[in-house]
Short mmCIF file of C-alpha atoms and ligand atoms in Angstrom, two decimals:
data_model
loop_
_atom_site.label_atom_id
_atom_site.label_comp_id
_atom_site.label_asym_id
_atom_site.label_seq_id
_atom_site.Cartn_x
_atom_site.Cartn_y
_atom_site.Cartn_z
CA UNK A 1 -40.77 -1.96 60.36
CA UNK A 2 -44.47 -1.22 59.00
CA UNK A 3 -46.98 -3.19 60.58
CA UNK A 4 -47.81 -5.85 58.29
CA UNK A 5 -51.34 -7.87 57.46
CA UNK A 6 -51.76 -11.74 56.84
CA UNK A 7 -54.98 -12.46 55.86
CA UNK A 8 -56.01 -16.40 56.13
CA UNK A 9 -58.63 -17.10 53.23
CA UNK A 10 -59.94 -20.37 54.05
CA UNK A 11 -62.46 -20.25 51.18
CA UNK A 12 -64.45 -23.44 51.35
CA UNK A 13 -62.26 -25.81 53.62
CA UNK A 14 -62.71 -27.39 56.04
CA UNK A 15 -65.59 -29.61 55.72
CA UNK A 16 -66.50 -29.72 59.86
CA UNK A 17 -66.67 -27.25 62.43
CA UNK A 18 -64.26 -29.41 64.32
CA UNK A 19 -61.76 -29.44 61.84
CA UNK A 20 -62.21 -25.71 61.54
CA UNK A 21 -61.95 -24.99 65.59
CA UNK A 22 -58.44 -27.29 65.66
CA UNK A 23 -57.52 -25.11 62.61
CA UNK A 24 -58.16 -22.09 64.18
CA UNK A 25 -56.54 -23.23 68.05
CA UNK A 26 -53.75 -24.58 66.30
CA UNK A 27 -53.04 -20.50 64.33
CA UNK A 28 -54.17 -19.29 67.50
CA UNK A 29 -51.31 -21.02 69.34
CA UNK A 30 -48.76 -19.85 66.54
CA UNK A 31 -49.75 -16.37 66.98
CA UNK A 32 -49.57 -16.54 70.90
CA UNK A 33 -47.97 -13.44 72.89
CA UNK A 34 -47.42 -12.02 69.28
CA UNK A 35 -46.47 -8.13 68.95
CA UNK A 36 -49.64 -7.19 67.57
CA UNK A 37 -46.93 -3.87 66.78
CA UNK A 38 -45.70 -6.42 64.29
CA UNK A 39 -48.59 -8.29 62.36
CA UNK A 40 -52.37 -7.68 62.13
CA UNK A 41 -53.72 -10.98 61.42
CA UNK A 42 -57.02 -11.59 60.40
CA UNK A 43 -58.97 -14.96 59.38
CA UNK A 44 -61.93 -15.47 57.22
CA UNK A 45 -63.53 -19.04 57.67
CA UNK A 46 -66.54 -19.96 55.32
CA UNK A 47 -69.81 -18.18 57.17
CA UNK A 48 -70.91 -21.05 59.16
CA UNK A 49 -67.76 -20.71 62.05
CA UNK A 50 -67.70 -17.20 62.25
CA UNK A 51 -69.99 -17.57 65.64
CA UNK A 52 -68.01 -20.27 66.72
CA UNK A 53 -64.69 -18.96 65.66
CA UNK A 54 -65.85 -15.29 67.38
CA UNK A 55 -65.85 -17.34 70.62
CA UNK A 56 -62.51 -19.09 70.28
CA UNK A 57 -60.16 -15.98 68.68
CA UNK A 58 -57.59 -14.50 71.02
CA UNK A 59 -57.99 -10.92 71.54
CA UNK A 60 -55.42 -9.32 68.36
CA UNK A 61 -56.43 -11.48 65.58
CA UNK A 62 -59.28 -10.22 63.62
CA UNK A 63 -62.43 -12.20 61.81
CA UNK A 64 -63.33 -11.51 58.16
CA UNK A 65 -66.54 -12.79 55.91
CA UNK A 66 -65.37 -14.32 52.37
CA UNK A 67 -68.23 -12.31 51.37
CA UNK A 68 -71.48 -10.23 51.70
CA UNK A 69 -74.58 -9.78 50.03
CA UNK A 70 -74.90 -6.96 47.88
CA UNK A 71 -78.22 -6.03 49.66
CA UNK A 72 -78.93 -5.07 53.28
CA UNK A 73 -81.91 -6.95 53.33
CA UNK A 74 -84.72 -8.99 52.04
CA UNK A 75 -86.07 -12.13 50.00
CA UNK A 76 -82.47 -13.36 48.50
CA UNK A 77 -81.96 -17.10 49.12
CA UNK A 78 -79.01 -18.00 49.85
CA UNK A 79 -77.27 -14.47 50.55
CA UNK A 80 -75.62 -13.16 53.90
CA UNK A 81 -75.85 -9.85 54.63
CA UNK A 82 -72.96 -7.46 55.42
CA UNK A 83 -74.99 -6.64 59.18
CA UNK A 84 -75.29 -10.46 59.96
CA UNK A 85 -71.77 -11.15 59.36
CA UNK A 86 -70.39 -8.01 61.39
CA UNK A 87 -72.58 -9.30 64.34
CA UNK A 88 -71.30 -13.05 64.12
CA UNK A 89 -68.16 -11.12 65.17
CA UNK A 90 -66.41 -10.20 62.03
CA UNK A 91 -64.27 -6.98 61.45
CA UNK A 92 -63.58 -7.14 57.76
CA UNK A 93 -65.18 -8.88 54.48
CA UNK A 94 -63.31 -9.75 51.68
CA UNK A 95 -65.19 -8.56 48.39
CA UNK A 96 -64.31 -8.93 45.05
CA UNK A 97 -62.39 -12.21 45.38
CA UNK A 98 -60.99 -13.39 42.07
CA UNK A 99 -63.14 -16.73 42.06
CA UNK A 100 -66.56 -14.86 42.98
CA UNK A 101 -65.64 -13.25 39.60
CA UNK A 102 -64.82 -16.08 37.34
CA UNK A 103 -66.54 -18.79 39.12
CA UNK A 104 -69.69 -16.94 40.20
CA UNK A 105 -69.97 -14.43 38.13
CA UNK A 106 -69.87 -11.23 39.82
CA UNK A 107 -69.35 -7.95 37.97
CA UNK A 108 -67.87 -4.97 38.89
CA UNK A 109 -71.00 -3.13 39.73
CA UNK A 110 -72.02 -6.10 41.89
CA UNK A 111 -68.71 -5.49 43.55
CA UNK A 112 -69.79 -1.77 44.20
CA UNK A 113 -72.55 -2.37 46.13
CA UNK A 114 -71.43 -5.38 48.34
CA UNK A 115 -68.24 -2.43 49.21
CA UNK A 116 -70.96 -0.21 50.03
CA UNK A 117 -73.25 -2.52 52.35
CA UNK A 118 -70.33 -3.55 54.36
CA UNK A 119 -68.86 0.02 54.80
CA UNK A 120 -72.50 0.80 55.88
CA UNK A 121 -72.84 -2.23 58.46
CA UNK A 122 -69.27 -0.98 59.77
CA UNK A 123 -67.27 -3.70 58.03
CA UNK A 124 -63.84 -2.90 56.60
CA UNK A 125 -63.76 -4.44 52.82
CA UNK A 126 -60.75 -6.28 51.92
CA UNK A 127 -61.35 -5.39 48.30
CA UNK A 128 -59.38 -7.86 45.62
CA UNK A 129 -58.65 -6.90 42.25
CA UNK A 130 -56.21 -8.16 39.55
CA UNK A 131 -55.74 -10.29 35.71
CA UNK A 132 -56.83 -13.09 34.82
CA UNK A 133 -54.08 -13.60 32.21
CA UNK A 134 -50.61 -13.13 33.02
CA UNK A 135 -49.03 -10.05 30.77
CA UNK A 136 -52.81 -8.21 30.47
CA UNK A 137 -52.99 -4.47 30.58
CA UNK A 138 -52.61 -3.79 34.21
CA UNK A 139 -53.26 -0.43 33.90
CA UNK A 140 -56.78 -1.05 32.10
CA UNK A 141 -57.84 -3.60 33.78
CA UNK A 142 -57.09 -2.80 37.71
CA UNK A 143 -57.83 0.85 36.45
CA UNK A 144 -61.69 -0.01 35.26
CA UNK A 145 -61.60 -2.70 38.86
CA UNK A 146 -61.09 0.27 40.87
CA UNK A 147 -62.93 2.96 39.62
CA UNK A 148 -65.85 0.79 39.33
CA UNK A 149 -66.06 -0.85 42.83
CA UNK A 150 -65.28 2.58 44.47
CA UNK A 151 -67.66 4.51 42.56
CA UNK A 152 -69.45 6.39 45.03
CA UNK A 153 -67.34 5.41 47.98
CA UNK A 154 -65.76 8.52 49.84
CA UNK A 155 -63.04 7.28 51.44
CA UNK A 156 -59.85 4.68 51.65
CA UNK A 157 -60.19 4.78 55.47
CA UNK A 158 -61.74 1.21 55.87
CA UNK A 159 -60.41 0.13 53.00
CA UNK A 160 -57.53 -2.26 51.99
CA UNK A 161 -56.75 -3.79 48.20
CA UNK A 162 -55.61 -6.81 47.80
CA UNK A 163 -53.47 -7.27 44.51
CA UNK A 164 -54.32 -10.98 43.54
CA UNK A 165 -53.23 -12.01 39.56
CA UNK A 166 -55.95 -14.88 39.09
CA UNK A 167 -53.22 -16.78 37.25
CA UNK A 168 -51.09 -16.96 40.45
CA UNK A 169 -53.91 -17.68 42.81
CA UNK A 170 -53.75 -22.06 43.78
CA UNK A 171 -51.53 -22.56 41.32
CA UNK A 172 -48.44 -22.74 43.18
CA UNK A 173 -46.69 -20.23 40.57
CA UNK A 174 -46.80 -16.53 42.23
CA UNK A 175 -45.93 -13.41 40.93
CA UNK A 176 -42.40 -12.05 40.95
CA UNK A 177 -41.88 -9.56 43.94
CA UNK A 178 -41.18 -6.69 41.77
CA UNK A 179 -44.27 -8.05 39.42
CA UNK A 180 -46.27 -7.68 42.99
CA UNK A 181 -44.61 -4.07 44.00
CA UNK A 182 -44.77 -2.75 40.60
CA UNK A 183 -49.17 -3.96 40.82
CA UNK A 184 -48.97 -2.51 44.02
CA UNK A 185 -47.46 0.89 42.76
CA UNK A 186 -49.95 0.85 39.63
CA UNK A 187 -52.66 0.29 42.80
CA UNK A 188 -51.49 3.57 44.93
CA UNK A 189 -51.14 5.68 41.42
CA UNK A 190 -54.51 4.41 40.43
CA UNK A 191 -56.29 5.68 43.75
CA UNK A 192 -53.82 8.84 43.57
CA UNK A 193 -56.04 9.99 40.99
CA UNK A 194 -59.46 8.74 42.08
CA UNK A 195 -58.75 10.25 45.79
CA UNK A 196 -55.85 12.36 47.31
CA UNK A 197 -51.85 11.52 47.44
CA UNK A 198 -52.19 11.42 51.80
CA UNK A 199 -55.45 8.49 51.02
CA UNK A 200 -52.99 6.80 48.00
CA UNK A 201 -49.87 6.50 50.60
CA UNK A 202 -52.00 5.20 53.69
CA UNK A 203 -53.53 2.76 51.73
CA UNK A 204 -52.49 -1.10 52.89
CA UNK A 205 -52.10 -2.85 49.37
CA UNK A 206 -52.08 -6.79 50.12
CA UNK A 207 -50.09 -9.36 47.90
CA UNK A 208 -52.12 -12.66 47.07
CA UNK A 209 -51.02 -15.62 45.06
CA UNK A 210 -49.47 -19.02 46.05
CA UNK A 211 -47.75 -16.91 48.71
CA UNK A 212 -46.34 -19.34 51.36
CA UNK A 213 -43.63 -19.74 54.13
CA UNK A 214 -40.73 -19.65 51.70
CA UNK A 215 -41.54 -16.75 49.44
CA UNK A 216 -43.71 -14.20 51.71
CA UNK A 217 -41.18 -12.73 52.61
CA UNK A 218 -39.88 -11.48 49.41
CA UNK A 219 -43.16 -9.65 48.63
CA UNK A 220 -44.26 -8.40 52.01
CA UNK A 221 -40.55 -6.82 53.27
CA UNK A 222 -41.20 -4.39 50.04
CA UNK A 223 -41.72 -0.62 51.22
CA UNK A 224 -45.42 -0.34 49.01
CA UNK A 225 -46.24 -3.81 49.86
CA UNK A 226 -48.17 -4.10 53.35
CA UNK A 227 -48.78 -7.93 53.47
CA UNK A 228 -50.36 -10.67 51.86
CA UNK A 229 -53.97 -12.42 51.26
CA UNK A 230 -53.28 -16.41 51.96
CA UNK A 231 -55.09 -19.11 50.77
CA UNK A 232 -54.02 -22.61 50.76
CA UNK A 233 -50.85 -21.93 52.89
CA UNK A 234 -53.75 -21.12 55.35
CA UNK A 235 -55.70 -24.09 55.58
CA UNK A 236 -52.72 -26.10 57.34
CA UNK A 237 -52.19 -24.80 60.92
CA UNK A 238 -48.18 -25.20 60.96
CA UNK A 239 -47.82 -23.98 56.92
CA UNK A 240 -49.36 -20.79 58.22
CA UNK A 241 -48.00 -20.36 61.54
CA UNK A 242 -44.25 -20.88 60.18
CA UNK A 243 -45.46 -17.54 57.75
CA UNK A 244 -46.91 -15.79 60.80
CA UNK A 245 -43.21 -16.91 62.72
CA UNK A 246 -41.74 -15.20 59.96
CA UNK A 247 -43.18 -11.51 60.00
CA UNK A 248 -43.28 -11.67 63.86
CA UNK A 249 -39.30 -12.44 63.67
CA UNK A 250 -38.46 -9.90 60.88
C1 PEP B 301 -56.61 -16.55 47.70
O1 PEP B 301 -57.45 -17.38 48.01
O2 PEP B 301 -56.90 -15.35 47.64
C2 PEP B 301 -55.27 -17.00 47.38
C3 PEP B 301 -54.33 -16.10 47.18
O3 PEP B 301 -55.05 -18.35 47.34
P1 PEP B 301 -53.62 -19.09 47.26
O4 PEP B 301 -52.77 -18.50 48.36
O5 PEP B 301 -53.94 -20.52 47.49
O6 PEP B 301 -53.05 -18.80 45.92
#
């Protein structure tokens, strides 16, 4: 079996630091003497317990940032820069999330630069793309996604896509499995033509969407499918370590 990737997207939850440490002990636990062979797991807590959650990870499970700022530097209220998350500890950002789009208003181009920043600090982005309305042009839409937040960007290496239709994302209705492969496909043909075939077939393409203990399975034991972005299934130390249980038991 492919090693696969569970990425834990806490987004704004929880509300304390100590919350967020027992959260983070209790996945910790779950994910004890794991075959790291197996499953690459990787958490992203909001930015204020990456220090914190730096010092409490085992060795094997890997810190992302929800986020980064689309500039390296400067007067920007409010922003966190792609080199002040990678030295609070974290490996990988997530960039492009679906409700950074909608909800915040972040464009394409936006997208594009945050990619670039955190390939420059040494980051790997976790870049998400997908619909908003269930039965849109996939082709269109994750085509014009793509091109735009790579533009400019040499290579896959660092990166990983996460396929994430909005419509499936906290809703508790995911996509079908071959509705996920057949994104994920569309996601490998799309970079195909941007890059190379050998950068297309070593890409990791991520599944995200109401994906929890009883149905991860079914999307990430697909050859083209190389694991799944989790959010509320995440939040809840058991939920999330009966999915980890899973993959490590596959
Ligand atoms: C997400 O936050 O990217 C996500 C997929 O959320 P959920 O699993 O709750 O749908």
């Amino acid at each position: 079996m492919n090693r696969k990737i569970i990425v834990a997207n806490w987004k704004m939850n929880p509300q304390t630091l100590d919350e967020a440490s027992r959260l983070l002990d209790g996945i910790a636990q779950g994910f004890k003497d794991a075959d790291s062979k197996k499953l690459e797991l990787v958490l992203a807590p909001p930015f204020p317990y990456l220090y914190e959650s730096k010092k409490r990870l085992p060795r094997g499970i890997g810190l992302a940032a929800q986020d980064v700022s689309f500039s390296e530097r400067g007067a920007y209220t409010g922003e966190v820069s792609a080199l002040m998350v990678k030295n609070a500890g974290c490996d990988y950002a997530i960039i492009g999330h679906s409700e950074r789009r909608w909800k915040m208003g972040e464009t394409d181009e936006t997208i594009n630069l945050k990619i670039k920043q955190a390939l420059a600090a040494g980051l790997k982005p976790i870049l998400a793309v997908g619909e908003k309305e269930e039965g849109a042009d996939l082709t269109q839409i994750i085509g014009t996604q793509l091109a735009k937040a790579l533009d400019g960007v040499a290579s896959l290496e660092d990166i990983t896509i996460a396929y994430e239709p909005v419509w499936a994302i906290g809703t508790g209705k995911p996509d079908t499995p071959d509705g996920a492969l057949s994104a994920a496909l569309l996601i490998r043909k799309i970079v195909g033509n941007i890059y190379d075939n050998y950068q297309s077939e070593n890409l990791s393409v991520l599944y995200g969407g109401s994906v929890n203990a009883d149905n991860v399975k079914s999307f990430v034991f697909q050859n083209g499918i190389n694991g799944a972005l989790v959010g509320g299934a995440s939040i809840v130390a058991q939920d999330f370590t009966k999915i980890i249980k899973l993959i490590l038991n596959m």
